[in-house]
XYZ file of N, CA and C in Angstrom:
723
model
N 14.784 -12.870 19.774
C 15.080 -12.738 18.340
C 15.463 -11.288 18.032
N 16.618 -11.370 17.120
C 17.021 -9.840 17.130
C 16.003 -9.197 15.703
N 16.265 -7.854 15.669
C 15.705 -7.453 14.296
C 16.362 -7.221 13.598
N 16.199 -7.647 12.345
C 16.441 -7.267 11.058
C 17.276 -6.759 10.879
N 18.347 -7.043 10.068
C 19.655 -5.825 9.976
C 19.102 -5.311 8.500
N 18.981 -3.773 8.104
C 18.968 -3.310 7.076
C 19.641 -1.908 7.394
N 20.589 -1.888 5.980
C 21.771 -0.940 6.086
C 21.151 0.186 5.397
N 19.484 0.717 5.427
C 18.988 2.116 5.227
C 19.076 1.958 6.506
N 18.271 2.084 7.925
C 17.596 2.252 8.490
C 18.195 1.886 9.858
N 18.612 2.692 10.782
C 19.212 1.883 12.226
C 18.627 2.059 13.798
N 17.462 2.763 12.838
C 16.259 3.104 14.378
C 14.692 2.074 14.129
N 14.492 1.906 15.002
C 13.432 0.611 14.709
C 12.545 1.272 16.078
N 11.077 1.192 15.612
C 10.062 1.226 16.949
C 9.802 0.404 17.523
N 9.561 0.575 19.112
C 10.019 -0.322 19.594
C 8.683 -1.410 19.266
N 8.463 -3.002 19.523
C 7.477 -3.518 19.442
C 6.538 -3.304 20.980
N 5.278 -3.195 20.277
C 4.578 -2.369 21.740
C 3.990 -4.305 22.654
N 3.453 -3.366 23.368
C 2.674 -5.048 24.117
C 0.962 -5.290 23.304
N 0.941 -6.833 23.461
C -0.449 -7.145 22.938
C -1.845 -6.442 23.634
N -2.713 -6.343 22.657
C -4.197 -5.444 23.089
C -4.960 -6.574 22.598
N -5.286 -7.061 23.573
C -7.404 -7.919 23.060
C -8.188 -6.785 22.788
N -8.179 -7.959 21.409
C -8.945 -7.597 20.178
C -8.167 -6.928 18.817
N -6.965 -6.922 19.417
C -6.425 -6.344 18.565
C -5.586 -7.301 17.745
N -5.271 -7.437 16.751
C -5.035 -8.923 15.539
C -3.228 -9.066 15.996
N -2.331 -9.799 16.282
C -1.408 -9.745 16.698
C -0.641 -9.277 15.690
N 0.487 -8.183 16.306
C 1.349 -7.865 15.279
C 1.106 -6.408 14.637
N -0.340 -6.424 14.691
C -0.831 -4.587 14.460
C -1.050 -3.997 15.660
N -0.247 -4.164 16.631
C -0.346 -3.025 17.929
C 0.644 -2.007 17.630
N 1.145 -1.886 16.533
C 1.913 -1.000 16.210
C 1.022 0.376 15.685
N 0.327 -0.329 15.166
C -0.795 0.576 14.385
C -1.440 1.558 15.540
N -1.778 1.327 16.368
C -2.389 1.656 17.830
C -1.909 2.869 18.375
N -0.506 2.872 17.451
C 0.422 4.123 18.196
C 0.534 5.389 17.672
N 0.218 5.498 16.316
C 0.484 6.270 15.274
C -0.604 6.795 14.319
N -0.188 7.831 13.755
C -1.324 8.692 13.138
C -0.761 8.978 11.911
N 0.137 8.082 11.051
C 1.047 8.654 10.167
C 1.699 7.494 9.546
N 1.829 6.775 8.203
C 2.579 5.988 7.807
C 3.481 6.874 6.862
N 4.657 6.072 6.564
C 5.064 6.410 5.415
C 5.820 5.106 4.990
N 5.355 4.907 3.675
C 6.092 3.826 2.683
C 6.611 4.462 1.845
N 7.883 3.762 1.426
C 8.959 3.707 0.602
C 9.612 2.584 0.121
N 9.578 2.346 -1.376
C 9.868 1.795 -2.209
C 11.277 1.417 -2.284
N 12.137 0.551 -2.509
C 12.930 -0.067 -2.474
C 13.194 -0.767 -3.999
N 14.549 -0.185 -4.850
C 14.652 -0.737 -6.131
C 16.213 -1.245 -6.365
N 16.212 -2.245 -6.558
C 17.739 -3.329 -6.782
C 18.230 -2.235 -8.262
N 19.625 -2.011 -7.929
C 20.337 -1.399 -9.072
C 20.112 -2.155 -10.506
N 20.257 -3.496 -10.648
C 19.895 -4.216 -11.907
C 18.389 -3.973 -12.316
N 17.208 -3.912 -11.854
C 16.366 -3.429 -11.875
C 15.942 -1.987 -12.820
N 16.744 -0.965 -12.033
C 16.834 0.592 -12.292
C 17.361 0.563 -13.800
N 18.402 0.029 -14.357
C 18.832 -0.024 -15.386
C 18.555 -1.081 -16.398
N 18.140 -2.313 -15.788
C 17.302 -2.581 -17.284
C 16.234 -2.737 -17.190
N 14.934 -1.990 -16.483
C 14.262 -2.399 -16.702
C 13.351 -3.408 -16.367
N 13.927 -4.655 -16.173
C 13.473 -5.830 -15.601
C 12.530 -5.772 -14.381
N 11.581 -6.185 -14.303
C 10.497 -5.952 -13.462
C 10.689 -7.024 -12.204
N 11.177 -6.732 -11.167
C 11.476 -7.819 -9.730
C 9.887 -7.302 -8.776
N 10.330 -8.226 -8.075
C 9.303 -8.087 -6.876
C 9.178 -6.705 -6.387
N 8.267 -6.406 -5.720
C 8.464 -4.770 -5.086
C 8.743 -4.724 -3.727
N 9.342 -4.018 -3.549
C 9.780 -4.038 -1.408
C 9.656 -2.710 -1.268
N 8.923 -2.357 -0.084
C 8.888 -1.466 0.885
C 9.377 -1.329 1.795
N 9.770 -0.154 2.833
C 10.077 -0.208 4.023
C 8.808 0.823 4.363
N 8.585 0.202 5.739
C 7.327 1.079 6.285
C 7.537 2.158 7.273
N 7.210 2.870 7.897
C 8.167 4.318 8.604
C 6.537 4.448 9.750
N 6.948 5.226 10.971
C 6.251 6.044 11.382
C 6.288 7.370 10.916
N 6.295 8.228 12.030
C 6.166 10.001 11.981
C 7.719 10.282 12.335
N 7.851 9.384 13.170
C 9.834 9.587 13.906
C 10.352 9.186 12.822
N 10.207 8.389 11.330
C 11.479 7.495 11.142
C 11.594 6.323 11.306
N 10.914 5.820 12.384
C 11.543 4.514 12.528
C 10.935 3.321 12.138
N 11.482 2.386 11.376
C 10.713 1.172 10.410
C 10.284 0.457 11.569
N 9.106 0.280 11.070
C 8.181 -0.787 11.844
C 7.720 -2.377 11.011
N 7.681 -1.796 9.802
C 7.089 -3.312 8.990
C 7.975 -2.988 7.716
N 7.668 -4.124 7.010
C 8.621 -4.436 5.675
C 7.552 -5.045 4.496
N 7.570 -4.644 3.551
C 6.548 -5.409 2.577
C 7.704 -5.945 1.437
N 7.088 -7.519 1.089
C 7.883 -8.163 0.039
C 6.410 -8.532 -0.614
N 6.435 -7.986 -2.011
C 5.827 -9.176 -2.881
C 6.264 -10.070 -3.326
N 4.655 -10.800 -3.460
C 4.894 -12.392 -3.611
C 3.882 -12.120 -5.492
N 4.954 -13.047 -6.391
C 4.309 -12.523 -7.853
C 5.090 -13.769 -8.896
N 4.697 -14.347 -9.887
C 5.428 -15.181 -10.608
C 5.967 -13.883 -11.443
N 7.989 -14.141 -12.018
C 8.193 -13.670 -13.234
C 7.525 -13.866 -14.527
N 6.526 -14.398 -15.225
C 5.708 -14.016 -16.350
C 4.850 -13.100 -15.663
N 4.191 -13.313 -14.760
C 3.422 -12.133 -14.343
C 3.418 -10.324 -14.129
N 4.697 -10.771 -13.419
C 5.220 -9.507 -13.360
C 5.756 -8.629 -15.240
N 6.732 -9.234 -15.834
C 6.820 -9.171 -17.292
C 5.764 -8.457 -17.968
N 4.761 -9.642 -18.152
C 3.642 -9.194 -18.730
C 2.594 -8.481 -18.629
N 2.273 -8.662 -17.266
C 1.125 -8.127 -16.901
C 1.409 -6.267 -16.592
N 2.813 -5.924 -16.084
C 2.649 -4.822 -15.463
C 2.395 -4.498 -14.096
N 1.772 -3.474 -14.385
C 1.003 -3.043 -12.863
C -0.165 -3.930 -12.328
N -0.767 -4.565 -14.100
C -1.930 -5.060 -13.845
C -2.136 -5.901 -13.178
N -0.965 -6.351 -12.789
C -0.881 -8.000 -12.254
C -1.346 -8.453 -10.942
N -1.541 -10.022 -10.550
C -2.090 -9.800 -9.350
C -0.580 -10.308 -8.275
N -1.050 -10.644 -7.157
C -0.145 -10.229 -6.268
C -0.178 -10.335 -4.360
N 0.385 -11.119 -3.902
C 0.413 -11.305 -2.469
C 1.560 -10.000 -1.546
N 1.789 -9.174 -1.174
C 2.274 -8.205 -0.365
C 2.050 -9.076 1.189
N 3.497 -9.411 1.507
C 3.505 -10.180 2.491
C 4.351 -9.058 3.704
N 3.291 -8.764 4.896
C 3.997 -7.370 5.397
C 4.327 -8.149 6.658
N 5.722 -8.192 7.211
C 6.459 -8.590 7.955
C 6.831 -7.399 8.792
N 6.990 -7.810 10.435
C 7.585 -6.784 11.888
C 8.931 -7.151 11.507
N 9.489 -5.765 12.395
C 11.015 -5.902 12.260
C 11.900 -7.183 13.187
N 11.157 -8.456 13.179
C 11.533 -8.893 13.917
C 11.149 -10.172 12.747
N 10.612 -10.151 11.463
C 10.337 -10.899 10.597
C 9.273 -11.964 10.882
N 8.650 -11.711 11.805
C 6.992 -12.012 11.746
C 6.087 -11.374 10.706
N 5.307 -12.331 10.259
C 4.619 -11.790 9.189
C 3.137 -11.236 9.910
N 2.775 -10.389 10.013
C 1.603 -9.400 10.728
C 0.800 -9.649 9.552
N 0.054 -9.511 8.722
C -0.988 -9.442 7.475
C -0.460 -9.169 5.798
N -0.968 -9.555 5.229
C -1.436 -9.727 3.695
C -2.432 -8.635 3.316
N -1.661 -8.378 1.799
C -2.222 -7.818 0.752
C -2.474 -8.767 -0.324
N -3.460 -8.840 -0.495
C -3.999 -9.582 -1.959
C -4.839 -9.609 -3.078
N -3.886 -8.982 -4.261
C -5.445 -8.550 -5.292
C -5.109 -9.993 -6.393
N -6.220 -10.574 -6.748
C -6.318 -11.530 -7.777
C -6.194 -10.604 -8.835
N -5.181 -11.651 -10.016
C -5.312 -11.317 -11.045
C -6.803 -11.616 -12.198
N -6.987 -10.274 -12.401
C -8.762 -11.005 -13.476
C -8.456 -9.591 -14.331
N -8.560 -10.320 -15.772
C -8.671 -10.318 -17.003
C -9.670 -8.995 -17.113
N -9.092 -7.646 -17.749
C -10.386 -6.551 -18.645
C -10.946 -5.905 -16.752
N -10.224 -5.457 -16.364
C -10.856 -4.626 -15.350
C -10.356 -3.570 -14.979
N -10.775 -2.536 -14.486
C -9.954 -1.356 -14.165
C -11.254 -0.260 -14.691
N -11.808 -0.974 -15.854
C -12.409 0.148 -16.492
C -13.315 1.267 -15.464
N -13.082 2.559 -15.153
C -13.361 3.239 -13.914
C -14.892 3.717 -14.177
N -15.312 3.715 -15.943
C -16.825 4.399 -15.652
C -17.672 3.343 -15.191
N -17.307 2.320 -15.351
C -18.082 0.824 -14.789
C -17.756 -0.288 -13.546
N -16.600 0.263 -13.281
C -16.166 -0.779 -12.375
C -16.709 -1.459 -11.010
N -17.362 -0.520 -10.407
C -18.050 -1.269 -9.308
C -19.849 -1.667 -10.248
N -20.001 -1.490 -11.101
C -21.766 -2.023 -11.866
C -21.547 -3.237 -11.901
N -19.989 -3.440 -12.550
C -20.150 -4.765 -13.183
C -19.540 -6.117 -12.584
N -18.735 -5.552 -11.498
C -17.710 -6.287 -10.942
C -16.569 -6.333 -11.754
N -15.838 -5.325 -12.260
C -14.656 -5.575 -13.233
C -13.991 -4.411 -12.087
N -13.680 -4.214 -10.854
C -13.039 -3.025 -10.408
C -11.801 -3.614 -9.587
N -10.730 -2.917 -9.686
C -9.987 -3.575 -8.968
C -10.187 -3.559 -7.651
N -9.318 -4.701 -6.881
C -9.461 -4.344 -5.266
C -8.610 -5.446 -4.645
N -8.030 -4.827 -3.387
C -7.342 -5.207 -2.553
C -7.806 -6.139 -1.302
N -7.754 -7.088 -1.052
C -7.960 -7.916 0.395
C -7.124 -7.434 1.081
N -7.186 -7.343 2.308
C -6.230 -7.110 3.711
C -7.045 -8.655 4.760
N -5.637 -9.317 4.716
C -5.628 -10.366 5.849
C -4.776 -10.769 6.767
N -5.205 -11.281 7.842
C -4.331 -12.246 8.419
C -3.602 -13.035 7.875
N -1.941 -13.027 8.482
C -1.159 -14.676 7.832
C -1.936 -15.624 7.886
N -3.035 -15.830 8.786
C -3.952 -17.298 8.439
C -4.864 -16.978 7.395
N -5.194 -16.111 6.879
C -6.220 -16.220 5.980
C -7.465 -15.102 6.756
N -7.403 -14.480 7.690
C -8.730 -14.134 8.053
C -8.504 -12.346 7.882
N -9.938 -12.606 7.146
C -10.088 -10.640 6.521
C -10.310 -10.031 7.368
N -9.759 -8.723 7.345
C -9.740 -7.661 8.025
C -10.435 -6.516 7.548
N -10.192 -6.720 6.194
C -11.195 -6.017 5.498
C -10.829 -5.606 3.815
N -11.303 -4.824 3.040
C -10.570 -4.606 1.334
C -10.762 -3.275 1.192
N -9.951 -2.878 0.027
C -10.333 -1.772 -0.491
C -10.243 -2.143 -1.818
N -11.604 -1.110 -2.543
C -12.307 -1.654 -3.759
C -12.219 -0.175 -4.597
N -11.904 -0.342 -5.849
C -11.812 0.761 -6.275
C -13.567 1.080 -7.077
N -13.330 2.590 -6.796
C -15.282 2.745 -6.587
C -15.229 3.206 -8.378
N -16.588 3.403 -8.767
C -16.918 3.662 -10.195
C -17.225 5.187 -10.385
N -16.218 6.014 -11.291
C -16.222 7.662 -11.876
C -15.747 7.349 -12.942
N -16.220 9.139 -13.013
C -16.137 9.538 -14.708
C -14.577 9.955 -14.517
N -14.119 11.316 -13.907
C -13.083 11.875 -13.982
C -11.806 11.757 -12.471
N -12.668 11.436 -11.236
C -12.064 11.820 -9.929
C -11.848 10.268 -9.337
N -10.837 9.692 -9.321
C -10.593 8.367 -8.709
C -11.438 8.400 -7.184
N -12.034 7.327 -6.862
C -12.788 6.613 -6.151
C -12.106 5.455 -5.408
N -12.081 5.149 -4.255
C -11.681 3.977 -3.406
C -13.149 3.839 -2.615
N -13.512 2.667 -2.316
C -14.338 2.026 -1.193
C -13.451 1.311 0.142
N -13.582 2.226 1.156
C -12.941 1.393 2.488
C -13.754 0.462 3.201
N -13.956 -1.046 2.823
C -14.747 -1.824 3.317
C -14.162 -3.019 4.202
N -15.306 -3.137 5.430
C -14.755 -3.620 6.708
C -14.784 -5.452 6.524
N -14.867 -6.284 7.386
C -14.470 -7.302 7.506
C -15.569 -8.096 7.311
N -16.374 -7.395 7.360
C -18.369 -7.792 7.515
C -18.777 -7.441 6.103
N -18.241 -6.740 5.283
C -18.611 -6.309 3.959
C -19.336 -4.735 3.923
N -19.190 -4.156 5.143
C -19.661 -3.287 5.081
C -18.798 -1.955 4.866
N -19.262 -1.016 3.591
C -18.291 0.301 3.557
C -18.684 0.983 4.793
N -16.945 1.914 5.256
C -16.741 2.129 6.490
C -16.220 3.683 6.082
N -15.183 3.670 4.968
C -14.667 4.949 4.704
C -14.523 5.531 3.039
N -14.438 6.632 2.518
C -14.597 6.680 1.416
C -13.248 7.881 0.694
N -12.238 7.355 -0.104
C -11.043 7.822 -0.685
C -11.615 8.433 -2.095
N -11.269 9.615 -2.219
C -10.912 10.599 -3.207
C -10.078 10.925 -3.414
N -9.592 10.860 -4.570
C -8.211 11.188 -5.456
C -8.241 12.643 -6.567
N -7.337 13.459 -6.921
C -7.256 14.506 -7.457
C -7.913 14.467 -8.983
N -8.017 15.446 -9.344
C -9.066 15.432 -10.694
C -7.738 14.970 -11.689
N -6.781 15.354 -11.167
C -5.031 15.028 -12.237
C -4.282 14.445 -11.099
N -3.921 13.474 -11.496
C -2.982 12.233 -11.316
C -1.815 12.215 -11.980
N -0.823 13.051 -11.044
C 0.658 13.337 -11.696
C 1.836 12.666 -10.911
N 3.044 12.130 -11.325
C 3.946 11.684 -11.094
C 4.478 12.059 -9.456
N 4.195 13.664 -9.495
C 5.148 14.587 -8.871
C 4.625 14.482 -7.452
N 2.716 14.517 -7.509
C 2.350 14.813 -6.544
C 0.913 14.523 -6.745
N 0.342 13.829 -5.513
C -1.164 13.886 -5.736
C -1.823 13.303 -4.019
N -2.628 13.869 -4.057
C -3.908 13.867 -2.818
C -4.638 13.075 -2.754
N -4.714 11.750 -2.306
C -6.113 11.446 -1.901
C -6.684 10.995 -0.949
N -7.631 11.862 -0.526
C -8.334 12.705 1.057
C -9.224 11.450 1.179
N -8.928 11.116 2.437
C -9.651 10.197 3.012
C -10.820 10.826 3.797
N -12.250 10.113 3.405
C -13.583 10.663 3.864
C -14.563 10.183 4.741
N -15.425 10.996 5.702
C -16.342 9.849 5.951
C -17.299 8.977 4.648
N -17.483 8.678 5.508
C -18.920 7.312 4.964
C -19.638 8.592 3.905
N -20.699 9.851 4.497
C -21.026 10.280 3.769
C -20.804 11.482 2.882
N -18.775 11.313 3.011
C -18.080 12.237 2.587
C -18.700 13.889 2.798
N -18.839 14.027 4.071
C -18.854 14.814 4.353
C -17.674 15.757 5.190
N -16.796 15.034 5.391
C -15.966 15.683 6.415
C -14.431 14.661 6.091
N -13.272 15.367 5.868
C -11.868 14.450 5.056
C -11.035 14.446 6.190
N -10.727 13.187 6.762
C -10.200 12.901 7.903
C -8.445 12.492 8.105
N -8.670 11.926 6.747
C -7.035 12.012 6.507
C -6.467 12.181 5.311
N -5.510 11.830 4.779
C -5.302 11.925 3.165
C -3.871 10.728 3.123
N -3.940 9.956 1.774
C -3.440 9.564 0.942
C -2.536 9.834 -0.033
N -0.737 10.463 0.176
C -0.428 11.324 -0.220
C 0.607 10.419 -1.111
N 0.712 10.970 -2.692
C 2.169 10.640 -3.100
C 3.380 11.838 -3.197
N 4.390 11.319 -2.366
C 5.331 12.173 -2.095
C 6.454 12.178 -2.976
N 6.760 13.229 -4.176
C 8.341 13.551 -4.629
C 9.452 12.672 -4.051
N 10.232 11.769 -4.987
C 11.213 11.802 -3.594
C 12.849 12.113 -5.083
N 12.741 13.091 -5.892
C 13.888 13.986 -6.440
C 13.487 13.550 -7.841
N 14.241 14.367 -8.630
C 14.381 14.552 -9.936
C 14.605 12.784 -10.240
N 15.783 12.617 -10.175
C 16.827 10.927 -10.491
C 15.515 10.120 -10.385
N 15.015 10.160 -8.941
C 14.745 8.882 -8.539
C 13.028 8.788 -9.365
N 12.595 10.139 -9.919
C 11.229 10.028 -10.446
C 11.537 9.911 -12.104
N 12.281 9.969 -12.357
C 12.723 10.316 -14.011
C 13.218 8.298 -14.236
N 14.121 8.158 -13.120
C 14.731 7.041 -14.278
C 13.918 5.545 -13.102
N 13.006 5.800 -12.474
C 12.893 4.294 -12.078
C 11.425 4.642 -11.589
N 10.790 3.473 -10.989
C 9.209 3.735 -10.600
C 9.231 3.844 -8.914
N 10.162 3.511 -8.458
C 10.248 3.740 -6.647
C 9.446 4.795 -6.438
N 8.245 4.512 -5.789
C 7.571 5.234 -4.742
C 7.457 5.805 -3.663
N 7.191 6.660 -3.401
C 7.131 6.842 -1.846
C 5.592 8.045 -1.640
N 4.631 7.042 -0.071
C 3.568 7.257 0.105
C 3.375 7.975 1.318
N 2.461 8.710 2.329
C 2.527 8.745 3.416
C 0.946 8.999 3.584
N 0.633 8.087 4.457
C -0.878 7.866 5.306
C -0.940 8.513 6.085
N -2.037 9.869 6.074
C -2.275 10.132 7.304
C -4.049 10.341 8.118
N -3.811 9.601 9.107
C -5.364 8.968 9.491
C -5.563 9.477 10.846
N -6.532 9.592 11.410
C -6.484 9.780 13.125
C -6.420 9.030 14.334
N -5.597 8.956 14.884
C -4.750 8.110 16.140
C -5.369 6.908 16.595
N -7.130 7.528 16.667
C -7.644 6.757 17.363
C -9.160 5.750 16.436
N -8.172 5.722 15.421
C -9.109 5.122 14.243
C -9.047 3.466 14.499
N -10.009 2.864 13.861
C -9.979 1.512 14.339
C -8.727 0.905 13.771
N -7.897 -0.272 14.179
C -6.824 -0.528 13.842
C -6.707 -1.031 12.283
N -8.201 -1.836 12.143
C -8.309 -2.747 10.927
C -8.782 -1.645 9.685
N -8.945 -0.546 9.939
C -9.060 0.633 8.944
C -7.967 1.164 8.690
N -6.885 1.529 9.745
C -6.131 2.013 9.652
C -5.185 0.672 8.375
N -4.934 -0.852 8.381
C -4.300 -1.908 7.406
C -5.156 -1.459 6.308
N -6.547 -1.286 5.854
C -7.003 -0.850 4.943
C -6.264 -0.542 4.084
N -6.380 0.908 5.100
C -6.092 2.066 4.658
C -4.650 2.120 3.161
N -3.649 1.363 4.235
C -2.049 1.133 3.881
C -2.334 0.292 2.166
N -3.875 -0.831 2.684
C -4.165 -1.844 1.274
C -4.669 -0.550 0.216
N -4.993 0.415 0.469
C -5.121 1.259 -0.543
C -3.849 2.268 -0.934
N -3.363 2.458 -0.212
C -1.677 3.033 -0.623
C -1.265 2.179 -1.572
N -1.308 1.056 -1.650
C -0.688 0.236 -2.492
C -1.236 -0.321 -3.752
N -2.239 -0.143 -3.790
C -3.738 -0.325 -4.707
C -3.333 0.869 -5.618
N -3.417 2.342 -4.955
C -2.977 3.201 -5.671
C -1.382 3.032 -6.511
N -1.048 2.842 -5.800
C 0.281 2.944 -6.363
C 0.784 2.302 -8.105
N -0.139 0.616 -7.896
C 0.087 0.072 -8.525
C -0.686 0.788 -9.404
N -1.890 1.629 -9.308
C -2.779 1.692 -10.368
C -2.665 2.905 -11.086
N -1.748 3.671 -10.668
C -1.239 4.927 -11.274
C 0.351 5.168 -11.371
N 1.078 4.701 -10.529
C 2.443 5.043 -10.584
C 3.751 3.960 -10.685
N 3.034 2.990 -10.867
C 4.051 1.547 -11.750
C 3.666 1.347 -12.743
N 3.925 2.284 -13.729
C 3.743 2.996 -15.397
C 4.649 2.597 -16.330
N 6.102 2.169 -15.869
C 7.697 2.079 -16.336
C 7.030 0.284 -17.237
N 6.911 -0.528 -16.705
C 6.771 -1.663 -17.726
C 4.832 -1.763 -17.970
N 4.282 -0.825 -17.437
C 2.907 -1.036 -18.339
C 2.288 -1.372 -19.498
N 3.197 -1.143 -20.731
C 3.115 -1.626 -22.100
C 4.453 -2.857 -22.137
């Protein structure tokens, strides 16, 4: 099966060989210490407005696309809801195998950050298998002023802990990935500029993960479920009202 023709992109990594234990399709992950996502916006889109599905292309450290994200979302949802909305992120190899799922349910009055993990009103992300089997979530944790993520494993147990900047700006923002007892910031969560045009007149994103090589694989998909968690929850602002 050939890969994917897409007319950004004409270098592709190569697909590596299978690892037991390792979930098929994320041996890519195995290789790298570095994502970068980028947002993808249809010209009809950019100019009116109209809220479509979101697509990514996924990058290593070289450049070269490894996975593809399409959401999966009804048009009233998207419309209405915003950012708020819920949402399947179906992440496909360049060879259009689908490798794992993103999935946050849509639920009514949540977000609120001084309460969100007390009450169960916090948002959060599933990371799964195309069959259905968790890998693990990320949960957004409960503050006053400094955004909070929970990196939790497949067992329910928190594994890693995300901090975000005291200001949450368009242009640029940090958030340092921690241990367990945030003592020591192992990688960071970065939103990257990508020009004047493309931040002024549309919401296209662009993210870059950076984690350590030899991190477990199913932390490392987390990880990516919180790139996108963020994203939606601070920087797809354009149809929020």
């Amino acid at each position: 099966m050939q890969a994917q023709n897409n007319q950004y992109n004409s270098e592709w990594m190569s697909k590596p060989q299978g690892i037991p234990g390792c979930p098929p399709g994320l041996e890519y992950l195995t290789q790298i210490d570095q994502v970068l996502i980028r947002q993808k916006k249809d010209c009809m889109e950019i100019f009116t407005g109209w809220e479509e599905r979101n697509r990514y292309e996924i990058y290593n450290s070289l450049n070269q696309q490894f996975f593809f994200a399409q959401e999966e979302s009804t048009c009233l949802m998207r419309q209405c809801c915003g950012p708020n909305r819920g949402f399947i992120l179906h992440i496909t190899d360049n060879y259009g195998q689908e490798v794992m799922r993103f999935r946050r349910e849509f639920r009514c009055c949540v977000g609120a950050s001084c309460c969100a993990d007390s009450c169960n009103c916090a948002f959060e992300v599933m990371v799964e298998t195309p069959s259905g089997e968790p890998l693990g979530k990320v949960r957004q944790g409960q503050y006053c002023c400094i955004p909070e993520y929970k990196i939790i494993d497949a067992q329910g147990n928190q594994i890693l802990h995300v901090q975000g900047p005291l200001c949450v700006c368009d242009c640029c923002a940090d958030f340092e990935i921690q241990t367990l007892d945030k003592s020591q910031t192992i990688g960071v969560v970065k939103k990257k500029w990508r020009g004047l045009a493309t931040e002024m007149f549309t919401n296209a994103n662009s993210f870059s993960i950076n984690f350590p090589m030899d991190l477990d694989v199913k932390a490392k998909a987390v990880l990516m479920g919180a790139a996108f968690l963020i994203d939606f929850m601070f920087f797809e602002q354009q149809n929020n009202n």
